[in-house]
Tab-separated table of C-alpha atoms and ligand atoms in Angstrom:
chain	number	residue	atom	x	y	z
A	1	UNK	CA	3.479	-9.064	-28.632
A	2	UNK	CA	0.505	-7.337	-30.182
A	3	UNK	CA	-3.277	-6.600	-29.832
A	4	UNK	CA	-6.009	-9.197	-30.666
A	5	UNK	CA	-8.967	-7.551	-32.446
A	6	UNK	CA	-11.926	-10.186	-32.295
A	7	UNK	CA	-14.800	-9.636	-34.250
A	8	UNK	CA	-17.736	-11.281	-36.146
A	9	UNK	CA	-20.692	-9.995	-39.393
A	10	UNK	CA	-22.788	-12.372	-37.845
A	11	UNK	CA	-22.629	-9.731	-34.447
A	12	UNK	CA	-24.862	-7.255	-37.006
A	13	UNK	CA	-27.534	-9.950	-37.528
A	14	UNK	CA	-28.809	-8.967	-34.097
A	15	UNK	CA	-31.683	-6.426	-34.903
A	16	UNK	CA	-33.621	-4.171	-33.198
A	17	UNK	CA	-37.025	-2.723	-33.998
A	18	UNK	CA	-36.690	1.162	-36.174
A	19	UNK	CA	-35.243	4.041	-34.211
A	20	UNK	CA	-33.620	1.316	-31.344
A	21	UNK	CA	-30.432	2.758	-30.389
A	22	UNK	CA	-28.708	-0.535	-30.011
A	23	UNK	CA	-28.233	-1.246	-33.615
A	24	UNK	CA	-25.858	-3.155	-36.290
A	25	UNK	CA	-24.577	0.441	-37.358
A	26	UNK	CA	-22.882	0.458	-33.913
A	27	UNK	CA	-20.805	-2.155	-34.446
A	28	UNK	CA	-20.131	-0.770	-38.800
A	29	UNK	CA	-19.040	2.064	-37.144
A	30	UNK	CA	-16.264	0.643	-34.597
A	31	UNK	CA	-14.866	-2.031	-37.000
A	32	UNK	CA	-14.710	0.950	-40.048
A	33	UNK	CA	-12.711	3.107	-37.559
A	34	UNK	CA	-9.928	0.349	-36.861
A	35	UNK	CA	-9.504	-0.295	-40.510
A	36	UNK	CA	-7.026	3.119	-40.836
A	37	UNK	CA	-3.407	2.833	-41.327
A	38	UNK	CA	-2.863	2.952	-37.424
A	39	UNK	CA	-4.581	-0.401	-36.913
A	40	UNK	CA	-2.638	-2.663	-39.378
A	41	UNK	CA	-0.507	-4.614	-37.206
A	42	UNK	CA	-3.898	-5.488	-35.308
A	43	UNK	CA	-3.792	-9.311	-35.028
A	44	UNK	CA	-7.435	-10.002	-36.338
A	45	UNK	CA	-9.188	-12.928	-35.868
A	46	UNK	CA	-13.086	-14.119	-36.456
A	47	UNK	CA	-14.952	-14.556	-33.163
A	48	UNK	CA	-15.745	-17.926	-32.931
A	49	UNK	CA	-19.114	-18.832	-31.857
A	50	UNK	CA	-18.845	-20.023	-27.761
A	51	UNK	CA	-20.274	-23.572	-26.889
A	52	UNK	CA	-23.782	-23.668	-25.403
A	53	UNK	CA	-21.963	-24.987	-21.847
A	54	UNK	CA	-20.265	-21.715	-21.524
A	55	UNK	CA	-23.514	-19.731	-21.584
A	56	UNK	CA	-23.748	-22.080	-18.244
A	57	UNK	CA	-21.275	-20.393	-16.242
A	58	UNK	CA	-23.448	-17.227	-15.695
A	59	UNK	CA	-27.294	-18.609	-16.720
A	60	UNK	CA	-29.272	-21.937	-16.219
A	61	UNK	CA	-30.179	-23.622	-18.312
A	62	UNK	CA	-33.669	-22.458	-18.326
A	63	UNK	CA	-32.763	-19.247	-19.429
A	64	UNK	CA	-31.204	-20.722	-22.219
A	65	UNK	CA	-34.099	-22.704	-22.744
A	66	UNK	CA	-37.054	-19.531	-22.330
A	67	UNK	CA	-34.164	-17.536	-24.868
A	68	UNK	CA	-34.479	-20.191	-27.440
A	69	UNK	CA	-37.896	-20.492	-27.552
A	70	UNK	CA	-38.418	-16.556	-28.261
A	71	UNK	CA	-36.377	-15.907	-30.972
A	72	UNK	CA	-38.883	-15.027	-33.938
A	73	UNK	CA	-38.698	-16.353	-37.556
A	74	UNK	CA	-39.010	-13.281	-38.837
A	75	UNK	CA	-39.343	-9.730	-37.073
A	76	UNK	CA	-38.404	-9.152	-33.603
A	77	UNK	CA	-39.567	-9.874	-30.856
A	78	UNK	CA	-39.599	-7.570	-27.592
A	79	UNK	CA	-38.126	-9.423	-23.910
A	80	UNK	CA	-38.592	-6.151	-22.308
A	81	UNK	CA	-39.180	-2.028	-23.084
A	82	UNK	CA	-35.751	-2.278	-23.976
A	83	UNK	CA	-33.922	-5.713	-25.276
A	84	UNK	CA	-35.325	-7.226	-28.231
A	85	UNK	CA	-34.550	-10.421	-30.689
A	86	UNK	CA	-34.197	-11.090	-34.289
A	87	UNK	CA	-33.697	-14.389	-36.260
A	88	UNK	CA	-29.882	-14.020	-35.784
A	89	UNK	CA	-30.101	-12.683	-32.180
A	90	UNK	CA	-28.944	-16.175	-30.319
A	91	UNK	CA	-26.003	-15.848	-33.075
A	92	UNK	CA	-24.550	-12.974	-32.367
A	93	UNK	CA	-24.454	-13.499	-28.821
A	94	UNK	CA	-22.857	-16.342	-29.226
A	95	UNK	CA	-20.439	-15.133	-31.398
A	96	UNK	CA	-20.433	-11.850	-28.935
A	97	UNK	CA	-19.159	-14.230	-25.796
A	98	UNK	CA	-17.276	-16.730	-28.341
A	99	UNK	CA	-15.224	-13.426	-28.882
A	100	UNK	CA	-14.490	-12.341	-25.343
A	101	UNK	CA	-13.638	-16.020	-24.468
A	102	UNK	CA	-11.209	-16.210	-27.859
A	103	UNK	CA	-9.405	-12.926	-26.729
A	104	UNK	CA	-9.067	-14.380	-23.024
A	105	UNK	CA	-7.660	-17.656	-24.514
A	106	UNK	CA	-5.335	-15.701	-26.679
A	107	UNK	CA	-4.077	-13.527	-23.832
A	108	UNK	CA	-3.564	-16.011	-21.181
A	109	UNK	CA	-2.066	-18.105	-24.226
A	110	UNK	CA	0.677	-15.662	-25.006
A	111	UNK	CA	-0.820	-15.111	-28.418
A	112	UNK	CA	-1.662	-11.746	-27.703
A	113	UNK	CA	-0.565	-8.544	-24.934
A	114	UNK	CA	-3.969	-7.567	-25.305
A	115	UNK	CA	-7.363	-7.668	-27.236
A	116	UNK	CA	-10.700	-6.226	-27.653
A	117	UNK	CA	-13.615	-7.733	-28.791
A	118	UNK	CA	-15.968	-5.366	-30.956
A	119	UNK	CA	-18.983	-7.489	-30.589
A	120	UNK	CA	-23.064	-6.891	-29.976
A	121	UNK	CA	-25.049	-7.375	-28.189
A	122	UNK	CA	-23.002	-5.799	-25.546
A	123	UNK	CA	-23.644	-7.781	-22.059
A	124	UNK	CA	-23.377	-5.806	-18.755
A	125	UNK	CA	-27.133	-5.860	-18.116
A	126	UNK	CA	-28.016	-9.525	-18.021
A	127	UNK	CA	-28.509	-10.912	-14.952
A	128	UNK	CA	-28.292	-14.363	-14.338
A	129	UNK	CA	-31.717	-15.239	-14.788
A	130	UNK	CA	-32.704	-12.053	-16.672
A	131	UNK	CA	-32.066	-10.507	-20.298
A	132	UNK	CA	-31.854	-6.868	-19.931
A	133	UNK	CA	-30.519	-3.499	-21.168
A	134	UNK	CA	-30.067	-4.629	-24.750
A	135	UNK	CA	-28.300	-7.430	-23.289
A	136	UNK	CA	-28.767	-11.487	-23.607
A	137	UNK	CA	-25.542	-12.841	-22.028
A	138	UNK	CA	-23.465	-11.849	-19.453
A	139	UNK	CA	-20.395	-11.738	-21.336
A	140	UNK	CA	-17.902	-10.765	-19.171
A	141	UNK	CA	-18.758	-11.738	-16.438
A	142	UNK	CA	-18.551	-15.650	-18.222
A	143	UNK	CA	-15.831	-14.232	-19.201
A	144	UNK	CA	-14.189	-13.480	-15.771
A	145	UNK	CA	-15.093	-17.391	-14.575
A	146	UNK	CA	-13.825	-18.486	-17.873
A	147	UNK	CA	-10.632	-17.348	-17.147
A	148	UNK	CA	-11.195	-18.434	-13.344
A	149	UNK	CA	-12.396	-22.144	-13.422
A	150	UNK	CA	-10.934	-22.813	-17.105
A	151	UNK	CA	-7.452	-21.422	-17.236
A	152	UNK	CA	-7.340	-21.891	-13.112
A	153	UNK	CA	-6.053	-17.923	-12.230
A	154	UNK	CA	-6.945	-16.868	-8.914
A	155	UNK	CA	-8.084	-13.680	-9.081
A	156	UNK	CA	-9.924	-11.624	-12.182
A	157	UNK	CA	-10.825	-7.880	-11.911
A	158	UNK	CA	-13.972	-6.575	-14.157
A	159	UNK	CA	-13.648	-2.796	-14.483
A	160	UNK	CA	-16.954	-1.183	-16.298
A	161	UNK	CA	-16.227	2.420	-17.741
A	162	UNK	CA	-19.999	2.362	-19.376
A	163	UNK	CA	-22.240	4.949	-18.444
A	164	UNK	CA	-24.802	2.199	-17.050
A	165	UNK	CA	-24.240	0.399	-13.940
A	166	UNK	CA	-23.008	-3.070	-14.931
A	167	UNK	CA	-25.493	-4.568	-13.034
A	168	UNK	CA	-25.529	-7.680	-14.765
A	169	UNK	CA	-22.206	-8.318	-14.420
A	170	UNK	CA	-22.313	-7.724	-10.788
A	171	UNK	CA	-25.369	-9.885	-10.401
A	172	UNK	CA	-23.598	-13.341	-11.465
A	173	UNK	CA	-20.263	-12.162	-9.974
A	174	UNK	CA	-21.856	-10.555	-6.573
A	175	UNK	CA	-20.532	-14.370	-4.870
A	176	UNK	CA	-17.081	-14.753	-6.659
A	177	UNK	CA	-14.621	-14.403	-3.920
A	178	UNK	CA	-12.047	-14.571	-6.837
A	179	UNK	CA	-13.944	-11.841	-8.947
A	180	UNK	CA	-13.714	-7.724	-8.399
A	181	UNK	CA	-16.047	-5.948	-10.154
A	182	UNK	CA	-15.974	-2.077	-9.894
A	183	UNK	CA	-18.033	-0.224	-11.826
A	184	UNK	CA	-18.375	3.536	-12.530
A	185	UNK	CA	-21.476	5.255	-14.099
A	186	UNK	CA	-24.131	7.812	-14.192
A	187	UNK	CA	-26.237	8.113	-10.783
A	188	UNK	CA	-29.359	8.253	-11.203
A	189	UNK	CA	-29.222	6.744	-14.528
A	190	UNK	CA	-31.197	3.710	-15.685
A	191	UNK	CA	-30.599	0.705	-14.559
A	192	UNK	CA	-30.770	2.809	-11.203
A	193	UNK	CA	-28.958	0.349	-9.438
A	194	UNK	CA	-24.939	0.505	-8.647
A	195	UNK	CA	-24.572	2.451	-5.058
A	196	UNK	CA	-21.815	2.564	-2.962
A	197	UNK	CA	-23.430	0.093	-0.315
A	198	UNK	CA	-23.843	-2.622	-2.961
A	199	UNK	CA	-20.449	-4.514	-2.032
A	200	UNK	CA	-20.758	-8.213	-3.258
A	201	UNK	CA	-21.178	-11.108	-0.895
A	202	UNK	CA	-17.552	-10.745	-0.212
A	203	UNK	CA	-16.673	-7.241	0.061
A	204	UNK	CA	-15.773	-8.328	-4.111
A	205	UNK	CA	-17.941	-4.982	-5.614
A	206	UNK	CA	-17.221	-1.523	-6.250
A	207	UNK	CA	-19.577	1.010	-7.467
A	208	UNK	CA	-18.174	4.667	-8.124
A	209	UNK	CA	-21.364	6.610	-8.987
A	210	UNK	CA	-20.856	9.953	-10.950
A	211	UNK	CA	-23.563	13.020	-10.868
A	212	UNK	CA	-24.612	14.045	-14.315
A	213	UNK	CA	-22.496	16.521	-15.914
A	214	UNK	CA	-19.500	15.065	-14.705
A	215	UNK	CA	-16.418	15.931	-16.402
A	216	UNK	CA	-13.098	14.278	-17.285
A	217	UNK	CA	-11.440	16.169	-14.441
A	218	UNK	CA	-13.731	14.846	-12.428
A	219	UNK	CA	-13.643	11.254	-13.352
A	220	UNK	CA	-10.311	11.138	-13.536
A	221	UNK	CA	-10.389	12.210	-10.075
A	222	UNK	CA	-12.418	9.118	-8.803
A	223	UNK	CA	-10.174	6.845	-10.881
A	224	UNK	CA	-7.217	8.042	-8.917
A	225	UNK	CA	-8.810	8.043	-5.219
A	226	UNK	CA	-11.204	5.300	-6.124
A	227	UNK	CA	-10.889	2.491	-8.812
A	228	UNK	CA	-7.203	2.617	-9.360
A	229	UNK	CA	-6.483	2.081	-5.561
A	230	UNK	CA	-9.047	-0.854	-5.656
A	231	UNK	CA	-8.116	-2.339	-8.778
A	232	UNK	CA	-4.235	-2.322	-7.558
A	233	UNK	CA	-5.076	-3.905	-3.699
A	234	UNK	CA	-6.935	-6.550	-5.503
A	235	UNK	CA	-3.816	-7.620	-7.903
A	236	UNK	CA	-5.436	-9.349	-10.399
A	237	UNK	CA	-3.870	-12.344	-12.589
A	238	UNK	CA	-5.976	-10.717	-15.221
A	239	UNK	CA	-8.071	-7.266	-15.788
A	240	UNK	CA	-11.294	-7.312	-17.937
A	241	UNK	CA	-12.933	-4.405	-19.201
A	242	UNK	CA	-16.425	-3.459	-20.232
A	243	UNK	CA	-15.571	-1.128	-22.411
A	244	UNK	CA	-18.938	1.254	-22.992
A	245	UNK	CA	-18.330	4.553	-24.787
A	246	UNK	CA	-21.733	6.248	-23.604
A	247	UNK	CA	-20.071	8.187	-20.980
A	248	UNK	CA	-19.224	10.569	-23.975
A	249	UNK	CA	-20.488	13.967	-23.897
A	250	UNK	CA	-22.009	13.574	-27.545
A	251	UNK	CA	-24.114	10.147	-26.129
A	252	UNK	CA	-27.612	10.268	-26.343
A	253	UNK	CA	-28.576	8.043	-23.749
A	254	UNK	CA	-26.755	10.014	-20.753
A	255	UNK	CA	-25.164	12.878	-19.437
A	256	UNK	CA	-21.716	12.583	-18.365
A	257	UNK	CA	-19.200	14.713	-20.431
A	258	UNK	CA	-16.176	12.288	-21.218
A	259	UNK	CA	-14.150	12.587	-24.529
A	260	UNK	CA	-12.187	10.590	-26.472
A	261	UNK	CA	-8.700	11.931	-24.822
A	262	UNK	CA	-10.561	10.557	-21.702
A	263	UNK	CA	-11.017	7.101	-22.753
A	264	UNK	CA	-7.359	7.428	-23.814
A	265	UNK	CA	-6.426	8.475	-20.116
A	266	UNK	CA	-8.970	5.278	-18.630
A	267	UNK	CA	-7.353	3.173	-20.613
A	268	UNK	CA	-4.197	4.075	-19.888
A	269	UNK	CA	-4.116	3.974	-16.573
A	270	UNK	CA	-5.653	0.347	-16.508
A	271	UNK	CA	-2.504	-0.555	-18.901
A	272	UNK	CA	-0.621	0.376	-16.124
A	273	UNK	CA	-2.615	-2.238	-13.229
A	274	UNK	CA	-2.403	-4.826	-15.963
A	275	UNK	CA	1.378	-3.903	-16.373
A	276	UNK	CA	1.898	-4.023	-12.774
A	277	UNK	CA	-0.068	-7.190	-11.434
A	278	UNK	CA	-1.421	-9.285	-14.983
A	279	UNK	CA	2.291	-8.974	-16.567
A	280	UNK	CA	0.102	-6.721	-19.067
A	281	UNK	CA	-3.053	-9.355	-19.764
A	282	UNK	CA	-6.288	-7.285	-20.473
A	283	UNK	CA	-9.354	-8.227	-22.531
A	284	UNK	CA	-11.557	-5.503	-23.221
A	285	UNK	CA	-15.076	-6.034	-24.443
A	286	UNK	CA	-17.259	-3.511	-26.446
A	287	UNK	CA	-20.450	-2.499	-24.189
A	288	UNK	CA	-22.401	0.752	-24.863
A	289	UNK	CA	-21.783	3.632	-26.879
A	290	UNK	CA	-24.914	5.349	-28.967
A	291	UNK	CA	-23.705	8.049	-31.009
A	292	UNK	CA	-21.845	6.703	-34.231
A	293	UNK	CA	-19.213	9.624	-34.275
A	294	UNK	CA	-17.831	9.793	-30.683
A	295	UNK	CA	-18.633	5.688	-30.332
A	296	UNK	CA	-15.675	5.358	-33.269
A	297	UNK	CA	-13.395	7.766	-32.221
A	298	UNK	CA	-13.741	6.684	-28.587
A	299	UNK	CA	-12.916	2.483	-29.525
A	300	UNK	CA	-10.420	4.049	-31.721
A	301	UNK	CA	-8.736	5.675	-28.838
A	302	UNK	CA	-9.010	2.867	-26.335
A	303	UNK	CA	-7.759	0.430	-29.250
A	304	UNK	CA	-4.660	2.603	-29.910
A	305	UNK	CA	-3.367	2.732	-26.571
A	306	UNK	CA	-4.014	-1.044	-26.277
A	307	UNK	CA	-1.768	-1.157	-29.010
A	308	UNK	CA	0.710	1.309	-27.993
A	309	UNK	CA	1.023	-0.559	-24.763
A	310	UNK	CA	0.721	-4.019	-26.230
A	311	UNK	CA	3.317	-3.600	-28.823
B	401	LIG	ZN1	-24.365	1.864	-21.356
């Protein structure tokens, strides 16, 4: 078996006004890194771009609707303080969630061990009736009932390794009896949400917050008492992963002090839930990550040991 890479150009017509840090560079950098040698058995594939019905699984159709209708003709156009659109902004969301969902069907298909999708916008923040956080779809999480109410599994785990709470994500999954979502991030950290005492409608959410300054020693640590423990009790038919990189000590949008070797370690130990309870099935989606350097390296470690443990 091998590891899916799904990605799209039309992901870097999604623009943001001068000096944004959620820009098309982002993504250059990410797919640049997993052109060296190490990446050539990658099993790359185009993101396709996701039907407007599967935007439905996480947003009604009003959102859609209000979306549509703000995209400019030229320029952008700003939602909030932080989450803007371009001309090609409806696009490369689309392609974005066409991407996780194409990795999903290529896992659960047997096409694929594994996959990620290096895709923008990312998607963590959007809430089911909101666009925020640089984000317009909540792709995982459409993700997670994709794989749910379309391939029929029983029970999907979200884990979300951004800096940011995921609060999107836990917003249109806080009902899913079928869905854990555990996140870990900065506290207090924008979106300011993501406490301990947020615990789904169904005892289905996790939130590990981390004080600023935390180290790898010290998130390793929660992983081990915390998330792993969870992840494993819930045994999930398949393990999703928001996959932010702005939990690295070079970010600029946070304070946590994570390197690569640490993504390395995350992602290995998730390999080893997915080994024991998704007969190795993972999807990993691209969320945060704002310095170019430490965003490439980072992807480039969590794709090698996706591949390492795919192969
Ligand atoms: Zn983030």
């Amino acid at each position: 078996m091998t590891t899916a890479l799904l990605t799209h150009p039309d992901c870097q017509a999604h623009r943001t006004p001068p000096g944004h840090p959620e820009r098309p560079e982002r993504l250059q950098a990410v797919t640049e890194a997993l052109t060296a040698e190490r990446f050539a058995l990658l099993l790359r594939e185009e993101a396709p771009l996701a039907d407007a019905a599967a935007v439905l699984r996480a947003h009604p159709q009003i959102y859609m609707d209000i979306l549509r209708a703000e995209i400019p003709a030229t320029g952008t156009v700003a939602l909030d303080a932080d989450t803007h659109v371009s001309p090609g902004s409806l696009d490369a969301a689309f392609r974005a969630l066409g991407g996780a969902l194409r990795a999903v069907d290529m896992v659960l298909g047997g096409q694929a061990q594994n996959a990620f999708a290096a895709v923008r916008p990312p998607g963590h923040h959007a809430e089911h009736n909101r666009a925020m956080g640089f984000c317009l779809f909540s792709t995982v999480a459409i993700a997670a009932k994709y794989a749910l109410d379309h391939h029929g599994l029983s029970r999907v785990a979200v884990m979300d390794f951004d800096v940011h709470h995921g609060n999107g994500t836990q917003d249109v999954l806080w009902d899913e009896p079928r869905a854990l979502f555990v996140s870990t991030h900065q506290m207090p950290l924008w979106p300011f949400t993501g406490t301990p005492e947020e615990k789904g409608a169904h005892d289905n959410v996790l939130n590990v917050p981390l004080p600023p300054h935390s180290d790898g020693a010290r998130v390793r640590a929660e992983f081990e008492s915390k998330v792993l423990p969870r992840l494993d009790a819930f045994a999930p038919d398949l393990l999703l992963l928001s996959a932010g990189f702005d939990a690295h000590i070079a970010d600029p949008l946070a304070q946590l002090h994570l390197r690569e070797a640490d993504f390395a370690w995350i992602t290995e130990r998730l390999c080893d839930i997915a080994d024991a309870h998704c007969g190795g099935r993972m999807v990993s989606t691209l969320e945060g990550g704002y310095d170019l350097d430490a965003l490439a390296a980072s992807a480039a470690a969590h794709v090698g040991v996706l591949m390492e443990r795919g192969a």
